[in-house]
Amino acid sequence: MKLTTERIVDAGMATFAEVGYQGLSMRQVAERLGVHAGSLYYHVRNKGVLLRLMADRVAGHAYEAGTAALAALPDDADWRARVEAQAVALRRSIRQHPGGAVLLADSPKALSAGALSLMERLLRTFADAGLPAEHRIVAADAVLSHVTGYVLQEQGESLAPTVDATALADLQERFPMAVAEAATYDQDEKFLRSVRLLCAGVHALVADVRNQHPS
């Protein structure tokens, strides 16, 4: 089968899922494809370029998912509903890629066009909300960082230590609120509420700015 950039990215994604960010090498990708490592460089110049292409793929799929989620909203949906739709679609999409959150978290350093498209759309959404320009990048970055961080925890290997009854009772006594409220919501509901909290903060900031500078 002809060697193409798409095939190399496919192999890179599969290898990345097995060995992680630090373990990924062009040699391993070449071995997966059954070719010499040197033949990869005609299509993909180095590991950094490969990582950017992989991040672009993850972000591209997430952008398409966000587009579909936004299209499904009613015409009168406000900016908070649009932020929520983008965040939920992003989480769902990157969870489909083992290591996808790591790739997306590191993508701004690689100037990934896919990741920048996600950022651009969020910035426009916050602009529609009336958020001043100096606050938009912070708000958009907070949402993207929150989603990737949330998925990083979900995709991480859980040690799942066994806690006996005595240890649990001790924890409940020392940290009653943390233990009691830890299992209040499932992960989907907890994520949704966390995004709404971020939006509530942005809404309060917009209201404060409008009060200071009434039109």
Coordinates of N, CA and C in Angstrom, one line a residue:
M1 N 0.8 -1.2 0.0 CA 0.0 0.0 0.0 C 0.9 1.2 0.0
K2 N 0.5 2.2 -0.8 CA 1.3 3.5 -1.0 C 1.4 4.2 0.4
L3 N 2.6 4.7 0.7 CA 2.8 5.4 1.9 C 2.3 6.9 1.7
T4 N 1.4 7.3 2.6 CA 0.9 8.7 2.5 C 1.0 9.3 3.9
T5 N 0.8 10.6 3.9 CA 0.8 11.4 5.1 C -0.4 10.9 6.0
E6 N -1.5 10.6 5.4 CA -2.6 10.1 6.2 C -2.3 8.7 6.9
R7 N -1.7 7.9 6.2 CA -1.3 6.6 6.8 C -0.3 6.8 7.9
I8 N 0.6 7.7 7.7 CA 1.6 7.9 8.8 C 1.0 8.5 10.0
V9 N 0.0 9.4 9.8 CA -0.7 9.9 11.0 C -1.5 8.8 11.6
D10 N -2.2 8.0 10.8 CA -2.9 6.8 11.4 C -2.0 6.0 12.3
A11 N -0.8 5.7 11.8 CA 0.2 4.9 12.5 C 0.7 5.6 13.8
G12 N 0.9 6.9 13.6 CA 1.3 7.8 14.7 C 0.3 7.8 15.8
M13 N -1.0 7.9 15.5 CA -2.0 7.8 16.5 C -2.1 6.5 17.2
A14 N -1.9 5.4 16.5 CA -2.0 4.1 17.1 C -0.8 3.9 18.0
T15 N 0.4 4.3 17.6 CA 1.6 4.2 18.4 C 1.5 5.0 19.6
F16 N 1.0 6.3 19.4 CA 0.9 7.2 20.6 C 0.0 6.6 21.6
A17 N -1.1 5.9 21.2 CA -2.0 5.4 22.2 C -1.3 4.3 23.0
E18 N -0.3 3.6 22.5 CA 0.4 2.6 23.2 C 1.5 3.1 24.0
V19 N 2.3 4.0 23.5 CA 3.5 4.4 24.2 C 3.5 5.8 24.8
G20 N 2.5 6.6 24.4 CA 2.5 8.0 25.0 C 3.4 9.0 24.3
Y21 N 3.3 10.2 24.8 CA 4.0 11.3 24.2 C 5.5 11.1 24.2
Q22 N 6.1 10.8 25.3 CA 7.6 10.6 25.4 C 8.1 9.4 24.6
G23 N 7.3 8.4 24.6 CA 7.7 7.1 23.9 C 7.6 7.1 22.4
L24 N 6.8 8.0 21.9 CA 6.6 8.1 20.4 C 7.9 8.4 19.7
S25 N 8.2 7.6 18.6 CA 9.4 7.9 17.8 C 9.0 7.6 16.3
M26 N 9.7 8.2 15.4 CA 9.5 8.0 14.0 C 9.9 6.5 13.7
R27 N 10.8 6.0 14.4 CA 11.2 4.6 14.1 C 10.1 3.6 14.4
Q28 N 9.4 3.9 15.5 CA 8.3 3.0 15.9 C 7.1 3.1 14.9
V29 N 6.9 4.3 14.5 CA 5.8 4.6 13.5 C 6.2 3.8 12.2
A30 N 7.5 3.9 11.8 CA 7.9 3.2 10.6 C 7.8 1.7 10.7
E31 N 8.1 1.2 11.9 CA 8.0 -0.3 12.1 C 6.5 -0.7 12.0
R32 N 5.6 0.1 12.5 CA 4.2 -0.2 12.4 C 3.7 -0.3 11.0
L33 N 4.3 0.6 10.2 CA 3.9 0.6 8.8 C 4.7 -0.4 7.9
G34 N 5.7 -1.0 8.5 CA 6.6 -1.9 7.8 C 7.5 -1.3 6.7
V35 N 8.0 -0.1 7.0 CA 8.9 0.6 6.1 C 10.1 1.1 6.9
H36 N 11.1 1.6 6.1 CA 12.2 2.2 6.8 C 11.9 3.6 7.3
A37 N 12.5 4.0 8.4 CA 12.2 5.3 9.0 C 12.5 6.4 8.0
G38 N 13.5 6.3 7.2 CA 13.9 7.3 6.3 C 12.8 7.7 5.3
S39 N 12.0 6.7 5.0 CA 10.9 6.9 4.0 C 9.8 7.8 4.5
L40 N 9.7 7.9 5.8 CA 8.7 8.8 6.4 C 8.9 10.2 6.2
Y41 N 10.2 10.6 6.1 CA 10.6 12.0 6.1 C 10.2 12.8 4.8
Y42 N 9.9 12.0 3.8 CA 9.5 12.7 2.5 C 8.1 13.3 2.8
H43 N 7.3 12.6 3.6 CA 5.9 13.0 3.9 C 5.8 13.9 5.2
V44 N 6.5 13.5 6.2 CA 6.5 14.1 7.5 C 7.9 14.4 8.0
R45 N 8.3 15.7 8.1 CA 9.7 16.1 8.2 C 10.3 15.5 9.5
N46 N 9.5 15.5 10.6 CA 10.1 15.1 11.9 C 9.0 14.8 12.9
K47 N 9.4 14.4 14.1 CA 8.4 14.0 15.1 C 7.5 15.2 15.5
G48 N 8.1 16.4 15.5 CA 7.3 17.6 15.9 C 6.2 17.8 14.9
V49 N 6.5 17.7 13.6 CA 5.5 17.8 12.5 C 4.4 16.7 12.7
L50 N 4.8 15.5 12.9 CA 3.9 14.4 13.1 C 2.9 14.7 14.3
L51 N 3.4 15.2 15.4 CA 2.6 15.5 16.5 C 1.6 16.6 16.2
R52 N 2.0 17.6 15.4 CA 1.1 18.7 15.0 C 0.0 18.1 14.1
L53 N 0.4 17.2 13.2 CA -0.6 16.6 12.3 C -1.6 15.8 13.1
M54 N -1.1 15.1 14.1 CA -2.0 14.3 15.0 C -2.9 15.2 15.8
A55 N -2.4 16.3 16.3 CA -3.2 17.2 17.0 C -4.2 17.8 16.1
D56 N -3.9 18.1 14.9 CA -4.8 18.7 13.9 C -6.0 17.7 13.7
R57 N -5.6 16.5 13.6 CA -6.7 15.5 13.4 C -7.7 15.4 14.6
V58 N -7.1 15.4 15.8 CA -8.0 15.3 17.0 C -8.8 16.6 17.0
A59 N -8.2 17.7 16.8 CA -8.9 19.0 16.9 C -9.9 19.1 15.8
G60 N -9.6 18.6 14.6 CA -10.5 18.7 13.4 C -11.7 17.9 13.7
H61 N -11.6 16.7 14.2 CA -12.8 15.9 14.6 C -13.6 16.6 15.6
A62 N -12.9 17.2 16.6 CA -13.6 18.0 17.6 C -14.4 19.2 17.1
Y63 N -13.7 19.8 16.1 CA -14.4 21.0 15.5 C -15.6 20.6 14.8
E64 N -15.6 19.5 14.0 CA -16.7 19.0 13.3 C -17.8 18.6 14.3
A65 N -17.5 18.0 15.4 CA -18.5 17.6 16.4 C -19.1 18.8 17.0
G66 N -18.3 19.9 17.2 CA -18.9 21.1 17.7 C -19.8 21.8 16.7
T67 N -19.4 21.7 15.5 CA -20.3 22.3 14.4 C -21.7 21.6 14.4
A68 N -21.7 20.3 14.5 CA -22.9 19.5 14.5 C -23.7 19.9 15.8
A69 N -23.0 20.0 16.9 CA -23.7 20.3 18.2 C -24.4 21.7 18.1
L70 N -23.7 22.7 17.5 CA -24.2 24.0 17.4 C -25.4 24.0 16.4
A71 N -25.3 23.3 15.4 CA -26.4 23.2 14.4 C -27.7 22.6 15.0
A72 N -27.5 21.8 16.0 CA -28.6 21.2 16.6 C -29.3 22.1 17.7
L73 N -28.7 23.2 18.0 CA -29.3 24.1 19.0 C -30.5 24.9 18.4
P74 N -31.5 25.3 19.1 CA -32.5 26.1 18.6 C -32.0 27.5 18.2
D75 N -32.7 28.1 17.3 CA -32.2 29.4 16.8 C -32.0 30.5 17.8
D76 N -32.8 30.4 18.9 CA -32.7 31.4 19.9 C -31.7 31.0 21.1
A77 N -30.9 30.0 20.9 CA -29.9 29.6 21.9 C -29.0 30.8 22.2
D78 N -28.7 31.0 23.5 CA -27.8 32.1 23.8 C -26.4 31.7 23.8
W79 N -25.5 32.6 24.2 CA -24.1 32.3 24.1 C -23.7 31.2 25.1
R80 N -24.3 31.1 26.2 CA -24.0 30.1 27.2 C -24.3 28.7 26.7
A81 N -25.4 28.6 26.0 CA -25.8 27.3 25.4 C -24.8 26.9 24.3
R82 N -24.3 27.9 23.6 CA -23.3 27.6 22.5 C -21.9 27.2 23.1
V83 N -21.5 27.9 24.2 CA -20.3 27.5 24.9 C -20.4 26.0 25.4
E84 N -21.6 25.8 26.0 CA -21.8 24.5 26.6 C -21.8 23.4 25.5
A85 N -22.4 23.7 24.3 CA -22.5 22.7 23.2 C -21.1 22.4 22.7
Q86 N -20.3 23.5 22.6 CA -18.9 23.3 22.1 C -18.1 22.5 23.1
A87 N -18.2 22.8 24.4 CA -17.4 22.1 25.4 C -17.8 20.6 25.5
V88 N -19.1 20.3 25.5 CA -19.6 18.9 25.6 C -19.1 18.1 24.4
A89 N -19.2 18.7 23.2 CA -18.8 18.1 21.9 C -17.3 17.8 21.9
L90 N -16.5 18.8 22.4 CA -15.1 18.7 22.5 C -14.7 17.5 23.4
R91 N -15.3 17.5 24.6 CA -15.0 16.4 25.5 C -15.3 15.0 24.9
R92 N -16.5 14.9 24.3 CA -16.9 13.6 23.8 C -16.0 13.2 22.6
S93 N -15.6 14.2 21.8 CA -14.8 13.9 20.7 C -13.4 13.4 21.1
I94 N -12.7 14.2 21.9 CA -11.3 13.8 22.3 C -11.2 12.6 23.1
R95 N -12.3 12.2 23.8 CA -12.3 10.9 24.5 C -12.3 9.7 23.6
Q96 N -12.6 9.9 22.3 CA -12.6 8.8 21.4 C -11.2 8.5 20.9
H97 N -10.2 9.4 21.2 CA -8.8 9.2 20.8 C -8.0 9.0 22.0
P98 N -7.4 7.8 22.2 CA -6.5 7.5 23.3 C -5.4 8.5 23.3
G99 N -5.2 9.3 24.4 CA -4.2 10.3 24.4 C -4.6 11.6 23.7
G100 N -5.8 11.7 23.3 CA -6.3 12.8 22.6 C -6.2 14.1 23.4
A101 N -6.4 14.0 24.7 CA -6.4 15.2 25.5 C -4.9 15.7 25.6
V102 N -4.0 14.8 25.7 CA -2.6 15.2 25.7 C -2.2 16.0 24.4
L103 N -2.6 15.4 23.3 CA -2.3 16.0 22.0 C -2.9 17.4 21.9
L104 N -4.1 17.5 22.4 CA -4.8 18.8 22.3 C -4.2 19.8 23.2
A105 N -3.9 19.4 24.4 CA -3.3 20.3 25.4 C -2.0 20.9 25.0
D106 N -1.2 20.1 24.2 CA 0.1 20.5 23.7 C 0.0 21.2 22.4
S107 N -1.2 21.2 21.8 CA -1.3 21.7 20.4 C -1.0 23.2 20.2
P108 N -1.3 24.1 21.2 CA -1.0 25.5 20.9 C 0.5 25.8 20.7
K109 N 1.3 25.0 21.4 CA 2.8 25.1 21.2 C 3.2 24.8 19.8
A110 N 2.5 23.9 19.2 CA 2.8 23.5 17.8 C 2.1 24.3 16.7
L111 N 1.3 25.3 17.2 CA 0.5 26.1 16.3 C -0.4 25.3 15.4
S112 N -1.1 24.4 16.0 CA -2.0 23.5 15.3 C -3.2 24.3 14.8
A113 N -3.4 24.3 13.5 CA -4.5 25.0 12.9 C -5.8 24.5 13.4
G114 N -5.9 23.2 13.7 CA -7.1 22.6 14.2 C -7.5 23.2 15.6
A115 N -6.5 23.2 16.4 CA -6.7 23.7 17.8 C -7.0 25.2 17.7
L116 N -6.4 26.0 16.8 CA -6.6 27.4 16.7 C -8.1 27.6 16.2
S117 N -8.6 26.7 15.4 CA -10.0 26.9 15.0 C -11.0 26.7 16.1
L118 N -10.7 25.8 17.1 CA -11.5 25.7 18.2 C -11.5 26.9 19.1
M119 N -10.3 27.5 19.2 CA -10.1 28.7 20.0 C -10.8 29.9 19.3
E120 N -10.7 30.0 18.0 CA -11.3 31.1 17.3 C -12.8 31.1 17.4
R121 N -13.4 29.9 17.4 CA -14.9 29.8 17.5 C -15.3 30.2 18.9
L122 N -14.6 29.8 19.9 CA -14.9 30.2 21.3 C -14.8 31.7 21.5
L123 N -13.7 32.2 20.9 CA -13.5 33.7 21.0 C -14.7 34.5 20.4
R124 N -15.2 34.0 19.2 CA -16.3 34.6 18.6 C -17.6 34.5 19.5
T125 N -17.7 33.3 20.1 CA -18.9 33.1 21.0 C -18.8 34.1 22.1
F126 N -17.7 34.3 22.7 CA -17.5 35.2 23.9 C -17.7 36.7 23.4
A127 N -17.3 36.9 22.2 CA -17.5 38.3 21.6 C -19.0 38.6 21.5
D128 N -19.7 37.6 21.0 CA -21.2 37.7 20.9 C -21.8 37.9 22.3
A129 N -21.2 37.4 23.3 CA -21.7 37.6 24.7 C -21.5 39.0 25.2
G130 N -20.6 39.7 24.5 CA -20.3 41.1 25.0 C -19.1 41.1 25.9
L131 N -18.3 40.1 25.9 CA -17.1 40.0 26.7 C -16.1 40.9 26.1
P132 N -15.5 41.8 26.8 CA -14.4 42.7 26.2 C -13.2 41.9 25.7
A133 N -12.6 42.4 24.7 CA -11.5 41.7 24.1 C -10.4 41.2 25.0
E134 N -10.1 42.0 26.0 CA -9.0 41.7 26.9 C -9.3 40.5 27.8
H135 N -10.6 40.1 27.9 CA -11.0 39.0 28.7 C -11.3 37.7 27.9
R136 N -11.4 37.9 26.6 CA -11.9 36.7 25.7 C -10.9 35.6 25.7
I137 N -9.6 35.9 25.5 CA -8.6 34.8 25.4 C -8.5 34.1 26.7
V138 N -8.7 34.8 27.8 CA -8.6 34.1 29.1 C -9.8 33.1 29.2
A139 N -11.0 33.6 28.9 CA -12.2 32.8 29.0 C -12.1 31.6 28.1
A140 N -11.7 31.8 26.8 CA -11.7 30.7 25.9 C -10.6 29.7 26.3
D141 N -9.5 30.2 26.7 CA -8.4 29.3 27.2 C -8.9 28.5 28.4
A142 N -9.6 29.2 29.3 CA -10.1 28.5 30.5 C -11.0 27.3 30.2
V143 N -11.9 27.5 29.2 CA -12.8 26.5 28.7 C -12.0 25.3 28.1
L144 N -11.1 25.6 27.2 CA -10.4 24.6 26.5 C -9.5 23.8 27.5
S145 N -8.8 24.6 28.4 CA -8.0 23.9 29.4 C -8.8 23.1 30.4
H146 N -10.0 23.5 30.7 CA -10.8 22.8 31.6 C -11.2 21.4 30.9
V147 N -11.6 21.5 29.7 CA -12.1 20.3 29.0 C -10.9 19.3 28.8
T148 N -9.8 19.8 28.4 CA -8.6 18.9 28.2 C -8.2 18.3 29.6
G149 N -8.2 19.1 30.6 CA -7.8 18.7 31.9 C -8.8 17.6 32.5
Y150 N -10.0 17.8 32.2 CA -11.1 16.9 32.7 C -10.9 15.5 32.0
V151 N -10.6 15.6 30.7 CA -10.4 14.3 29.9 C -9.1 13.7 30.3
L152 N -8.1 14.5 30.6 CA -6.8 13.9 31.0 C -7.0 13.0 32.3
Q153 N -7.8 13.5 33.2 CA -8.2 12.7 34.4 C -8.9 11.5 34.0
E154 N -9.9 11.6 33.1 CA -10.7 10.5 32.7 C -9.9 9.4 32.0
Q155 N -8.9 9.9 31.2 CA -8.1 8.9 30.4 C -6.9 8.4 31.1
G156 N -6.6 9.0 32.3 CA -5.4 8.6 33.0 C -5.7 7.2 33.7
E157 N -4.6 6.5 34.0 CA -4.7 5.2 34.6 C -5.1 5.4 36.1
S158 N -6.2 4.9 36.5 CA -6.6 5.0 37.9 C -6.0 3.9 38.8
L159 N -5.4 4.4 39.9 CA -4.8 3.4 40.8 C -5.9 2.6 41.6
A160 N -7.1 3.3 41.7 CA -8.2 2.6 42.4 C -7.8 1.9 43.6
P161 N -7.3 2.5 44.6 CA -6.8 1.8 45.8 C -8.1 1.3 46.6
T162 N -7.9 0.2 47.2 CA -8.9 -0.4 48.0 C -8.9 0.3 49.4
V163 N -10.1 0.8 49.8 CA -10.2 1.5 51.1 C -11.1 0.6 52.0
D164 N -10.5 0.2 53.1 CA -11.4 -0.7 54.0 C -12.3 0.2 54.8
A165 N -13.2 -0.4 55.6 CA -14.2 0.4 56.3 C -13.6 1.3 57.3
T166 N -12.6 0.9 58.0 CA -12.0 1.7 59.0 C -11.3 3.0 58.4
A167 N -10.6 2.8 57.3 CA -10.0 3.9 56.6 C -11.0 4.8 56.0
L168 N -12.1 4.3 55.5 CA -13.2 5.1 55.0 C -13.8 6.0 56.1
A169 N -14.1 5.3 57.2 CA -14.7 6.0 58.3 C -13.8 7.2 58.8
D170 N -12.5 6.9 58.8 CA -11.5 8.0 59.2 C -11.6 9.1 58.2
L171 N -11.6 8.8 56.9 CA -11.7 9.9 55.9 C -13.0 10.7 56.0
Q172 N -14.1 10.0 56.3 CA -15.4 10.7 56.4 C -15.4 11.6 57.6
E173 N -14.7 11.2 58.6 CA -14.6 12.1 59.8 C -13.7 13.3 59.6
R174 N -12.6 13.1 58.9 CA -11.7 14.2 58.7 C -12.1 15.1 57.5
F175 N -12.7 14.5 56.5 CA -13.1 15.3 55.3 C -14.6 15.1 55.0
P176 N -15.5 15.4 55.9 CA -16.9 15.1 55.7 C -17.5 15.6 54.4
M177 N -17.2 16.8 54.1 CA -17.9 17.4 52.9 C -17.3 16.8 51.6
A178 N -16.0 16.6 51.6 CA -15.3 16.1 50.4 C -15.8 14.7 50.1
V179 N -15.8 13.8 51.1 CA -16.2 12.4 50.9 C -17.7 12.3 50.6
A180 N -18.6 13.1 51.3 CA -20.0 13.0 51.1 C -20.4 13.5 49.7
E181 N -19.7 14.6 49.2 CA -20.1 15.2 48.0 C -19.4 14.7 46.7
A182 N -18.4 13.9 46.9 CA -17.5 13.4 45.8 C -18.4 12.6 44.8
A183 N -19.3 11.8 45.3 CA -20.1 11.0 44.4 C -21.5 11.5 44.1
T184 N -21.7 12.8 44.3 CA -23.0 13.4 44.2 C -23.5 13.3 42.7
Y185 N -22.6 13.5 41.8 CA -23.0 13.5 40.4 C -22.2 12.5 39.6
D186 N -22.7 12.0 38.5 CA -21.9 11.2 37.6 C -21.0 12.1 36.8
Q187 N -20.1 11.6 36.1 CA -19.1 12.4 35.4 C -19.7 13.4 34.3
D188 N -20.7 12.9 33.6 CA -21.3 13.7 32.6 C -22.0 14.9 33.2
E189 N -22.7 14.7 34.3 CA -23.4 15.8 35.0 C -22.5 16.7 35.7
K190 N -21.4 16.1 36.3 CA -20.4 17.0 36.9 C -19.7 17.9 35.9
F191 N -19.4 17.3 34.7 CA -18.8 18.1 33.7 C -19.7 19.3 33.2
L192 N -20.9 18.9 33.0 CA -21.9 19.9 32.5 C -22.0 21.1 33.5
R193 N -22.1 20.7 34.8 CA -22.2 21.8 35.8 C -21.0 22.6 35.9
S194 N -19.8 22.0 35.7 CA -18.6 22.7 35.8 C -18.5 23.8 34.7
V195 N -18.9 23.4 33.5 CA -18.9 24.3 32.3 C -19.9 25.5 32.6
R196 N -21.0 25.1 33.2 CA -22.0 26.2 33.5 C -21.5 27.2 34.6
L197 N -20.7 26.6 35.5 CA -20.0 27.5 36.5 C -19.1 28.5 35.8
L198 N -18.3 28.0 34.8 CA -17.4 28.9 34.1 C -18.2 30.0 33.3
C199 N -19.3 29.5 32.7 CA -20.2 30.5 32.0 C -20.8 31.5 33.0
A200 N -21.1 31.1 34.2 CA -21.7 32.0 35.1 C -20.7 33.1 35.5
G201 N -19.4 32.7 35.6 CA -18.4 33.7 35.9 C -18.2 34.7 34.8
V202 N -18.3 34.2 33.5 CA -18.2 35.1 32.4 C -19.4 36.0 32.3
H203 N -20.6 35.5 32.6 CA -21.8 36.3 32.6 C -21.7 37.4 33.6
A204 N -21.2 37.1 34.8 CA -21.0 38.1 35.9 C -20.1 39.2 35.5
L205 N -19.0 38.8 34.8 CA -18.0 39.7 34.3 C -18.6 40.7 33.2
V206 N -19.4 40.1 32.3 CA -20.0 40.9 31.3 C -21.0 41.9 31.9
A207 N -21.8 41.4 32.9 CA -22.7 42.3 33.6 C -22.0 43.4 34.3
D208 N -20.9 43.1 34.9 CA -20.1 44.1 35.6 C -19.5 45.2 34.7
V209 N -19.0 44.7 33.5 CA -18.5 45.7 32.5 C -19.6 46.6 32.0
R210 N -20.8 46.0 31.8 CA -21.9 46.8 31.3 C -22.4 47.8 32.3
N211 N -22.3 47.5 33.6 CA -22.7 48.4 34.6 C -21.7 49.5 34.7
Q212 N -20.4 49.2 34.5 CA -19.4 50.3 34.6 C -19.4 51.2 33.3
H213 N -19.8 50.6 32.2 CA -19.8 51.4 31.0 C -21.2 51.3 30.3
P214 N -22.2 51.8 30.9 CA -23.6 51.7 30.2 C -23.6 52.4 28.9
S215 N -24.3 51.8 28.0 CA -24.4 52.4 26.6 C -25.4 53.5 26.6

